[in-house]
Amino acid sequence: MSIPLTPVSSPDAVPHRHEEAPYRAYIVASLLLGIFGGFALAVLLPLAQVLKWDWGNSWQALVQVHGQLQLEGFAGLFVMGMALRLTPRFSGTPLAFPPLAHVAMPLIAISLAVRSVSQPAGDSALRDAALLGSAAMLLAGALAFAAVILGMLVRPGSKAEATGWFFVFGALASVAAAVVDVWLVVDLVHRSAPIVSIGRQQALISLQLYGFILMFVAGVSTRAVPTFTGHPMAARIGRATALLLVIGVVVYVAAALRLSWHYSRNAARAEDVGLLLIAVALLSVVWMTGVITPRANRVGAASRHHFQLVRAALGWLALASVLTAWYAGRALRHGAVVDSFEMDAIRHALTVGVLTMLIIGMGMMILPEFAGRRIQHPRENSIAIGLLLALNIATVLRIWPAIEGVSWLSSTRYWPMAAAGALAASAVLVFATMFLQSLIEQRRPGWGSPPRLKAR
């Protein structure tokens, strides 16, 4: 039995050999920052509350560090690495500005590492300089990444179609988010404060999540998943969806920043409208993938269990979109804003249920290391099933206290959060171990030779 090394159909392949994007470095950095940073804090922060560890002001600062490590570090760097690898294939153009592709990752990774250490530290000139330097490095990394993506997609003859719209908007949003981050860090240093104001932090997180990360996720999902479901690619609907998502993000972030200065009922309504537009756009993304109404099953036998992770992630995307529309519609009727508990439920349905599950599921399906792994280790379906169960349970446990909201304010609410963090961290650790093992195995001389293959 032979298994093809490329699970994605050939039309998206680059016709000539060009310099390969350094996607592996991005993925390794993403996994390291996620496992030892963002996911570790996802376990420790709730435990600190329920076990009454006295972390003082550092606790709130580390909550914000956790958010940046997960969004810009774990999800952001993984998305960037995959975008650098897939954009030449989608557009039919070679990798643009290769030196910038190599520079962006270390700039962003070092920025996040410095931010993680400096923000919880006590007020000092050294802390201020470190924070300002980390924000500048993040902006430089975002500019380098955006230059590479735009350099491939704005060329004549690009075949990226609607996917290119998502990628261009996502690259621009990554720069916009880095600019906002610089502004917020400057303000943080000026006030000698331990944390960014909650309203402005919410605006930054939303720009990073919806404008940058989910924009790229939408571009990949609407291009790659239909090849497995037999769903026709709708270029016009794709472009309209990308535009709608951009409009929703701009409206929501602008309104959130306005509200961070002064409450206004009109700004509150605008924020709700922005969320409604985002919800509609994300539901359109789910429909375009074809997972709701598949017309065929083109998933190879070796990848079917991995594709269940992708299905589940898109199911959580649909559920998070419905939840967003429900909360935003209700708030709009009352001229109010979606409260912090409700936004927490939406955000973690997206980050745990969608991003983490999609990173693992799509990673196992389209990364060359996992295509080769299906030759080296053909009987690992139980691992995919275990990851599916762990991440679904983690998502439920994480959003449960947030949905309960003010009805559950006791410290016991942090137990399911800690359990969710532990389950998600374990799933990512398993994925990282498999990826690194395959990376090492496939670099050995004689990899893939007939003696390694087991008779079926």
Short mmCIF file of C-alpha atoms in Angstrom, two decimals:
data_model
loop_
_atom_site.label_atom_id
_atom_site.label_comp_id
_atom_site.label_asym_id
_atom_site.label_seq_id
_atom_site.Cartn_x
_atom_site.Cartn_y
_atom_site.Cartn_z
CA MET A 1 0.00 0.00 0.00
CA SER A 2 1.47 3.37 -0.96
CA ILE A 3 0.51 6.69 0.60
CA PRO A 4 1.07 9.93 -1.33
CA LEU A 5 3.35 12.44 0.35
CA THR A 6 1.23 15.45 -0.72
CA PRO A 7 -2.35 15.36 0.60
CA VAL A 8 -3.27 18.64 -1.11
CA SER A 9 -4.19 18.47 -4.78
CA SER A 10 -1.56 19.30 -7.38
CA PRO A 11 -3.09 22.48 -8.88
CA ASP A 12 -1.81 24.45 -5.89
CA ALA A 13 1.75 23.21 -6.31
CA VAL A 14 4.47 25.64 -7.39
CA PRO A 15 5.41 24.83 -11.00
CA HIS A 16 9.15 25.37 -10.46
CA ARG A 17 11.45 24.81 -7.51
CA HIS A 18 12.13 28.00 -5.54
CA GLU A 19 13.56 28.72 -2.13
CA GLU A 20 11.43 26.98 0.49
CA ALA A 21 9.92 29.15 3.22
CA PRO A 22 11.43 28.59 6.69
CA TYR A 23 8.09 27.35 8.01
CA ARG A 24 9.66 24.72 10.29
CA ALA A 25 11.39 27.39 12.37
CA TYR A 26 8.08 29.22 12.81
CA ILE A 27 6.32 26.03 13.88
CA VAL A 28 9.04 25.08 16.37
CA ALA A 29 9.00 28.59 17.88
CA SER A 30 5.20 28.51 18.00
CA LEU A 31 5.15 25.20 19.86
CA LEU A 32 7.86 26.25 22.32
CA LEU A 33 6.15 29.53 23.19
CA GLY A 34 2.82 27.76 23.46
CA ILE A 35 3.88 24.81 25.62
CA PHE A 36 6.33 26.59 27.93
CA GLY A 37 4.57 29.96 27.87
CA GLY A 38 0.91 30.36 26.99
CA PHE A 39 -0.38 26.90 27.93
CA ALA A 40 1.78 26.74 31.07
CA LEU A 41 0.19 30.00 32.22
CA ALA A 42 -3.25 28.65 31.27
CA VAL A 43 -2.70 26.06 34.02
CA LEU A 44 -0.79 28.14 36.57
CA LEU A 45 -2.92 31.30 36.53
CA PRO A 46 -6.18 29.60 37.60
CA LEU A 47 -4.31 27.42 40.09
CA ALA A 48 -2.84 30.58 41.63
CA GLN A 49 -6.38 31.83 42.26
CA VAL A 50 -7.93 28.67 43.61
CA LEU A 51 -4.90 27.75 45.76
CA LYS A 52 -4.47 31.38 46.89
CA TRP A 53 -0.89 31.85 45.76
CA ASP A 54 -0.02 35.48 46.43
CA TRP A 55 1.24 36.78 43.11
CA GLY A 56 0.16 40.39 43.75
CA ASN A 57 -0.06 42.63 40.68
CA SER A 58 1.95 40.10 38.70
CA TRP A 59 -1.14 37.91 38.30
CA GLN A 60 -3.01 40.45 36.15
CA ALA A 61 0.14 41.25 34.18
CA LEU A 62 0.67 37.54 33.49
CA VAL A 63 -2.93 37.22 32.30
CA GLN A 64 -2.11 39.74 29.58
CA VAL A 65 1.20 38.00 28.87
CA HIS A 66 -0.71 34.72 28.50
CA GLY A 67 -2.97 36.31 25.89
CA GLN A 68 -0.06 37.63 23.84
CA LEU A 69 1.87 34.36 24.04
CA GLN A 70 -1.15 32.42 22.80
CA LEU A 71 -2.23 34.83 20.07
CA GLU A 72 1.02 36.26 18.70
CA GLY A 73 3.20 33.35 19.81
CA PHE A 74 1.47 29.99 19.55
CA ALA A 75 -1.28 30.75 17.02
CA GLY A 76 0.36 33.73 15.32
CA LEU A 77 3.72 32.16 14.54
CA PHE A 78 2.10 28.89 13.44
CA VAL A 79 -0.23 30.79 11.10
CA MET A 80 2.68 32.82 9.77
CA GLY A 81 4.75 29.73 9.08
CA MET A 82 1.91 28.02 7.24
CA ALA A 83 1.12 31.20 5.30
CA LEU A 84 4.73 31.49 4.15
CA ARG A 85 4.67 27.88 3.01
CA LEU A 86 1.26 27.94 1.32
CA THR A 87 1.18 31.39 -0.31
CA PRO A 88 3.68 30.44 -3.07
CA ARG A 89 1.56 27.36 -3.81
CA PHE A 90 -1.74 29.24 -3.78
CA SER A 91 -0.44 32.20 -5.81
CA GLY A 92 1.93 30.36 -8.16
CA THR A 93 4.71 32.85 -7.34
CA PRO A 94 8.05 32.24 -5.61
CA LEU A 95 8.72 33.25 -2.01
CA ALA A 96 9.20 37.02 -1.91
CA PHE A 97 12.03 38.66 0.06
CA PRO A 98 13.43 35.42 1.60
CA PRO A 99 15.73 37.29 4.05
CA LEU A 100 12.68 38.99 5.58
CA ALA A 101 10.95 35.62 5.94
CA HIS A 102 13.93 34.43 7.99
CA VAL A 103 14.07 37.62 10.10
CA ALA A 104 10.39 37.95 11.10
CA MET A 105 10.21 34.87 13.34
CA PRO A 106 13.16 35.62 15.67
CA LEU A 107 12.03 39.24 16.01
CA ILE A 108 8.54 38.19 17.10
CA ALA A 109 9.70 35.30 19.31
CA ILE A 110 12.30 37.43 21.12
CA SER A 111 9.76 40.22 21.49
CA LEU A 112 7.30 37.91 23.23
CA ALA A 113 9.98 36.39 25.46
CA VAL A 114 11.11 39.85 26.57
CA ARG A 115 7.52 40.96 27.13
CA SER A 116 6.82 37.86 29.23
CA VAL A 117 9.67 38.65 31.62
CA SER A 118 9.44 42.44 31.73
CA GLN A 119 5.71 43.17 32.10
CA PRO A 120 5.26 41.29 35.42
CA ALA A 121 8.49 42.83 36.80
CA GLY A 122 8.45 45.76 39.19
CA ASP A 123 8.49 49.31 37.86
CA SER A 124 12.00 50.35 36.77
CA ALA A 125 13.82 52.03 33.92
CA LEU A 126 15.08 48.63 32.76
CA ARG A 127 11.50 47.27 32.63
CA ASP A 128 10.35 50.28 30.62
CA ALA A 129 13.20 49.92 28.13
CA ALA A 130 12.54 46.19 27.76
CA LEU A 131 8.81 46.74 27.14
CA LEU A 132 9.46 49.43 24.55
CA GLY A 133 12.07 47.28 22.85
CA SER A 134 9.74 44.27 22.75
CA ALA A 135 6.97 46.34 21.16
CA ALA A 136 9.39 47.70 18.55
CA MET A 137 10.61 44.19 17.70
CA LEU A 138 7.03 42.94 17.34
CA LEU A 139 6.27 45.76 14.90
CA ALA A 140 9.46 45.07 12.93
CA GLY A 141 8.58 41.37 12.73
CA ALA A 142 5.03 42.11 11.59
CA LEU A 143 6.30 44.50 8.90
CA ALA A 144 8.78 41.92 7.63
CA PHE A 145 6.12 39.20 7.48
CA ALA A 146 3.61 41.49 5.75
CA ALA A 147 6.20 42.53 3.18
CA VAL A 148 6.79 38.89 2.23
CA ILE A 149 3.07 38.07 1.94
CA LEU A 150 2.21 41.23 0.01
CA GLY A 151 5.27 40.76 -2.19
CA MET A 152 3.82 37.46 -3.43
CA LEU A 153 0.16 38.46 -3.69
CA VAL A 154 0.36 41.87 -5.36
CA ARG A 155 2.38 40.54 -8.28
CA PRO A 156 0.67 40.25 -11.66
CA GLY A 157 -0.45 36.73 -12.42
CA SER A 158 -1.13 35.69 -8.84
CA LYS A 159 -3.56 32.77 -8.72
CA ALA A 160 -4.48 33.16 -5.06
CA GLU A 161 -8.00 34.44 -5.90
CA ALA A 162 -10.19 34.91 -2.79
CA THR A 163 -7.53 33.33 -0.59
CA GLY A 164 -5.25 36.22 -1.52
CA TRP A 165 -7.82 38.69 -0.19
CA PHE A 166 -7.89 36.95 3.19
CA PHE A 167 -4.09 36.80 3.30
CA VAL A 168 -3.58 40.45 2.30
CA PHE A 169 -6.09 41.67 4.90
CA GLY A 170 -4.55 39.38 7.51
CA ALA A 171 -1.03 40.64 6.82
CA LEU A 172 -2.17 44.27 7.06
CA ALA A 173 -4.05 43.50 10.29
CA SER A 174 -0.89 41.96 11.80
CA VAL A 175 0.88 45.28 11.23
CA ALA A 176 -2.08 47.29 12.53
CA ALA A 177 -2.15 45.15 15.69
CA ALA A 178 1.58 45.69 16.21
CA VAL A 179 1.11 49.47 15.82
CA VAL A 180 -1.68 49.42 18.41
CA ASP A 181 0.56 47.33 20.68
CA VAL A 182 3.33 49.95 20.44
CA TRP A 183 0.85 52.67 21.40
CA LEU A 184 -0.47 50.67 24.34
CA VAL A 185 3.03 49.84 25.61
CA VAL A 186 4.09 53.49 25.39
CA ASP A 187 1.02 54.40 27.43
CA LEU A 188 1.79 51.59 29.89
CA VAL A 189 5.31 52.90 30.41
CA HIS A 190 4.10 56.50 30.67
CA ARG A 191 1.64 55.57 33.44
CA SER A 192 4.12 53.22 35.18
CA ALA A 193 1.24 50.73 35.30
CA PRO A 194 1.45 46.91 35.55
CA ILE A 195 -1.23 46.26 32.91
CA VAL A 196 -2.79 47.80 29.82
CA SER A 197 -6.31 49.12 30.47
CA ILE A 198 -8.85 46.33 30.02
CA GLY A 199 -10.87 48.05 27.27
CA ARG A 200 -7.82 48.79 25.14
CA GLN A 201 -6.41 45.32 25.70
CA GLN A 202 -9.74 43.91 24.51
CA ALA A 203 -9.49 45.96 21.31
CA LEU A 204 -5.92 44.74 20.70
CA ILE A 205 -6.81 41.10 21.31
CA SER A 206 -9.80 41.34 18.96
CA LEU A 207 -7.66 42.88 16.21
CA GLN A 208 -5.10 40.11 16.60
CA LEU A 209 -7.67 37.31 16.80
CA TYR A 210 -10.23 38.35 14.18
CA GLY A 211 -8.21 40.61 11.90
CA PHE A 212 -4.93 38.71 11.76
CA ILE A 213 -5.17 35.07 12.87
CA LEU A 214 -8.73 34.12 11.88
CA MET A 215 -8.31 35.99 8.58
CA PHE A 216 -5.48 33.63 7.62
CA VAL A 217 -7.36 30.65 9.03
CA ALA A 218 -10.33 31.59 6.85
CA GLY A 219 -8.11 31.87 3.79
CA VAL A 220 -6.55 28.43 4.28
CA SER A 221 -9.79 26.74 5.32
CA THR A 222 -11.81 28.00 2.35
CA ARG A 223 -9.05 26.91 -0.04
CA ALA A 224 -7.86 23.59 1.40
CA VAL A 225 -10.91 22.05 3.08
CA PRO A 226 -13.18 22.13 -0.04
CA THR A 227 -10.65 19.87 -1.77
CA PHE A 228 -11.57 17.24 0.84
CA THR A 229 -15.34 17.86 0.93
CA GLY A 230 -15.89 18.28 -2.80
CA HIS A 231 -17.46 21.70 -2.21
CA PRO A 232 -17.05 24.15 -5.12
CA MET A 233 -14.85 27.15 -4.41
CA ALA A 234 -16.94 30.34 -4.59
CA ALA A 235 -14.53 33.15 -5.45
CA ARG A 236 -17.09 35.96 -5.26
CA ILE A 237 -18.50 34.81 -1.95
CA GLY A 238 -14.95 34.42 -0.66
CA ARG A 239 -14.04 38.00 -1.55
CA ALA A 240 -17.29 39.29 -0.07
CA THR A 241 -16.67 37.31 3.11
CA ALA A 242 -13.15 38.71 3.46
CA LEU A 243 -14.47 42.25 3.02
CA LEU A 244 -17.28 41.68 5.51
CA LEU A 245 -14.84 40.33 8.09
CA VAL A 246 -12.56 43.34 7.60
CA ILE A 247 -15.45 45.78 8.00
CA GLY A 248 -16.65 43.99 11.12
CA VAL A 249 -13.17 44.05 12.68
CA VAL A 250 -12.63 47.74 11.90
CA VAL A 251 -16.02 48.72 13.31
CA TYR A 252 -15.61 46.63 16.44
CA VAL A 253 -12.02 47.69 17.22
CA ALA A 254 -12.72 51.39 16.56
CA ALA A 255 -15.77 51.27 18.82
CA ALA A 256 -13.88 49.38 21.55
CA LEU A 257 -11.09 51.97 21.52
CA ARG A 258 -13.66 54.78 21.67
CA LEU A 259 -15.33 53.12 24.66
CA SER A 260 -11.96 52.79 26.41
CA TRP A 261 -11.89 56.59 26.70
CA HIS A 262 -15.52 57.39 27.34
CA TYR A 263 -18.73 55.38 27.36
CA SER A 264 -21.17 56.21 24.59
CA ARG A 265 -24.34 54.36 23.73
CA ASN A 266 -23.67 54.90 20.02
CA ALA A 267 -20.17 53.44 20.40
CA ALA A 268 -21.66 50.49 22.31
CA ARG A 269 -24.11 49.87 19.48
CA ALA A 270 -21.31 50.14 16.92
CA GLU A 271 -19.31 47.53 18.86
CA ASP A 272 -22.31 45.18 18.80
CA VAL A 273 -22.81 45.74 15.06
CA GLY A 274 -19.13 44.96 14.47
CA LEU A 275 -19.49 41.66 16.33
CA LEU A 276 -22.60 40.78 14.34
CA LEU A 277 -20.75 41.38 11.06
CA ILE A 278 -17.85 39.24 12.28
CA ALA A 279 -20.27 36.44 13.24
CA VAL A 280 -21.91 36.47 9.79
CA ALA A 281 -18.51 36.43 8.06
CA LEU A 282 -17.26 33.49 10.12
CA LEU A 283 -20.46 31.52 9.47
CA SER A 284 -19.90 32.16 5.76
CA VAL A 285 -16.38 30.72 6.13
CA VAL A 286 -17.80 27.54 7.69
CA TRP A 287 -20.32 27.18 4.87
CA MET A 288 -17.66 27.72 2.19
CA THR A 289 -15.54 24.85 3.54
CA GLY A 290 -18.32 22.39 2.76
CA VAL A 291 -18.15 20.57 6.10
CA ILE A 292 -21.87 21.22 6.67
CA THR A 293 -22.98 20.05 3.22
CA PRO A 294 -20.14 17.89 1.82
CA ARG A 295 -20.56 16.71 -1.77
CA ALA A 296 -17.82 14.12 -1.64
CA ASN A 297 -15.36 12.47 0.71
CA ARG A 298 -11.90 12.93 -0.74
CA VAL A 299 -9.99 12.37 2.47
CA GLY A 300 -7.52 9.50 2.21
CA ALA A 301 -7.95 6.58 4.58
CA ALA A 302 -4.75 7.50 6.43
CA SER A 303 -6.04 11.03 7.14
CA ARG A 304 -9.68 10.43 8.06
CA HIS A 305 -9.16 10.57 11.80
CA HIS A 306 -7.09 13.74 11.42
CA PHE A 307 -9.87 15.32 9.39
CA GLN A 308 -12.24 14.81 12.33
CA LEU A 309 -10.18 17.40 14.18
CA VAL A 310 -10.73 19.81 11.30
CA ARG A 311 -14.47 19.09 11.29
CA ALA A 312 -14.69 19.63 15.04
CA ALA A 313 -12.74 22.90 14.81
CA LEU A 314 -15.08 24.24 12.13
CA GLY A 315 -18.03 23.08 14.25
CA TRP A 316 -16.68 25.18 17.14
CA LEU A 317 -16.24 28.07 14.72
CA ALA A 318 -19.93 27.84 13.81
CA LEU A 319 -20.92 27.58 17.47
CA ALA A 320 -18.72 30.53 18.47
CA SER A 321 -20.24 32.57 15.64
CA VAL A 322 -23.79 31.77 16.78
CA LEU A 323 -22.82 32.60 20.37
CA THR A 324 -21.32 35.90 19.19
CA ALA A 325 -24.45 36.80 17.24
CA TRP A 326 -26.67 35.90 20.22
CA TYR A 327 -24.68 37.98 22.74
CA ALA A 328 -24.20 40.91 20.35
CA GLY A 329 -27.84 40.94 19.24
CA ARG A 330 -29.07 40.91 22.82
CA ALA A 331 -26.69 43.72 23.80
CA LEU A 332 -27.69 45.77 20.75
CA ARG A 333 -31.35 45.63 21.76
CA HIS A 334 -30.46 47.12 25.14
CA GLY A 335 -27.92 49.64 23.90
CA ALA A 336 -25.21 47.89 25.93
CA VAL A 337 -21.99 46.01 25.18
CA VAL A 338 -21.23 42.31 25.35
CA ASP A 339 -19.86 41.85 28.87
CA SER A 340 -16.41 40.52 29.76
CA PHE A 341 -17.64 37.03 30.71
CA GLU A 342 -19.44 36.63 27.40
CA MET A 343 -16.41 37.85 25.44
CA ASP A 344 -14.25 35.41 27.42
CA ALA A 345 -16.53 32.52 26.40
CA ILE A 346 -16.41 33.55 22.74
CA ARG A 347 -12.66 34.11 22.76
CA HIS A 348 -11.81 30.75 24.30
CA ALA A 349 -14.27 28.86 22.08
CA LEU A 350 -12.24 30.33 19.22
CA THR A 351 -8.74 29.90 20.67
CA VAL A 352 -9.11 26.42 22.19
CA GLY A 353 -11.93 24.94 20.13
CA VAL A 354 -11.02 26.42 16.76
CA LEU A 355 -7.38 27.52 16.62
CA THR A 356 -5.73 24.83 18.72
CA MET A 357 -7.78 22.04 17.16
CA LEU A 358 -7.32 23.38 13.64
CA ILE A 359 -3.57 23.83 14.10
CA ILE A 360 -3.26 20.18 15.14
CA GLY A 361 -5.77 18.81 12.62
CA MET A 362 -4.61 20.73 9.55
CA GLY A 363 -1.00 20.35 10.63
CA MET A 364 -1.37 16.57 10.62
CA MET A 365 -3.02 16.66 7.21
CA ILE A 366 -0.91 19.05 5.16
CA LEU A 367 2.53 19.34 6.76
CA PRO A 368 5.12 17.26 4.85
CA GLU A 369 6.48 15.94 8.15
CA PHE A 370 3.14 14.30 8.93
CA ALA A 371 2.67 13.05 5.37
CA GLY A 372 5.96 11.23 5.82
CA ARG A 373 4.92 10.14 9.29
CA ARG A 374 1.99 8.22 7.83
CA ILE A 375 4.61 6.07 6.09
CA GLN A 376 6.84 5.71 9.15
CA HIS A 377 4.03 5.23 11.70
CA PRO A 378 0.93 3.98 9.87
CA ARG A 379 -1.05 2.90 12.95
CA GLU A 380 -1.56 6.07 14.99
CA ASN A 381 -5.29 6.65 14.56
CA SER A 382 -5.86 6.27 18.29
CA ILE A 383 -3.64 9.29 18.91
CA ALA A 384 -5.81 11.48 16.68
CA ILE A 385 -8.94 10.24 18.47
CA GLY A 386 -7.36 11.01 21.85
CA LEU A 387 -6.41 14.52 20.74
CA LEU A 388 -9.95 15.09 19.46
CA LEU A 389 -11.48 14.08 22.79
CA ALA A 390 -8.98 16.05 24.88
CA LEU A 391 -9.45 19.29 22.96
CA ASN A 392 -13.25 19.08 22.87
CA ILE A 393 -13.35 18.46 26.62
CA ALA A 394 -10.85 21.28 27.18
CA THR A 395 -13.01 23.70 25.20
CA VAL A 396 -16.15 22.81 27.16
CA LEU A 397 -14.35 23.11 30.49
CA ARG A 398 -12.82 26.47 29.56
CA ILE A 399 -15.98 28.20 28.34
CA TRP A 400 -18.26 26.72 31.03
CA PRO A 401 -17.30 29.19 33.82
CA ALA A 402 -17.44 32.10 31.37
CA ILE A 403 -20.96 31.19 30.24
CA GLU A 404 -22.04 30.94 33.88
CA GLY A 405 -20.72 34.48 34.35
CA VAL A 406 -21.79 36.26 37.55
CA SER A 407 -23.68 33.16 38.64
CA TRP A 408 -20.35 31.49 39.44
CA LEU A 409 -17.92 33.91 41.04
CA SER A 410 -16.44 31.63 43.70
CA SER A 411 -12.86 30.45 43.39
CA THR A 412 -14.06 26.98 42.37
CA ARG A 413 -14.67 28.38 38.87
CA TYR A 414 -10.91 28.20 38.32
CA TRP A 415 -10.70 24.40 38.64
CA PRO A 416 -12.24 23.66 35.21
CA MET A 417 -10.06 26.41 33.72
CA ALA A 418 -6.93 24.73 35.07
CA ALA A 419 -8.12 21.33 33.84
CA ALA A 420 -8.83 22.79 30.40
CA GLY A 421 -5.36 24.29 30.26
CA ALA A 422 -3.78 20.97 31.24
CA LEU A 423 -5.73 19.03 28.60
CA ALA A 424 -4.96 21.53 25.84
CA ALA A 425 -1.29 21.69 26.85
CA SER A 426 -1.06 17.89 26.78
CA ALA A 427 -2.61 17.76 23.29
CA VAL A 428 -0.18 20.36 21.94
CA LEU A 429 2.74 18.56 23.62
CA VAL A 430 1.78 15.30 21.88
CA PHE A 431 1.51 17.11 18.54
CA ALA A 432 4.88 18.80 19.09
CA THR A 433 6.53 15.49 19.99
CA MET A 434 5.19 13.84 16.84
CA PHE A 435 6.27 16.77 14.67
CA LEU A 436 9.80 16.92 16.09
CA GLN A 437 10.19 13.13 15.95
CA SER A 438 9.18 13.11 12.28
CA LEU A 439 11.43 16.07 11.53
CA ILE A 440 14.41 14.21 12.99
CA GLU A 441 13.53 10.86 11.40
CA GLN A 442 13.07 12.31 7.94
CA ARG A 443 16.47 13.99 8.00
CA ARG A 444 18.26 10.70 8.57
CA PRO A 445 20.04 9.10 5.60
CA GLY A 446 17.93 6.46 3.94
CA TRP A 447 14.62 7.80 5.26
CA GLY A 448 11.65 6.29 3.44
CA SER A 449 13.62 3.35 2.05
CA PRO A 450 11.69 0.10 1.56
CA PRO A 451 13.08 -1.68 4.66
CA ARG A 452 11.32 0.87 6.88
CA LEU A 453 7.90 0.13 5.41
CA LYS A 454 5.77 -2.50 7.06
CA ALA A 455 3.96 -5.02 4.93
CA ARG A 456 0.18 -4.55 4.95
#
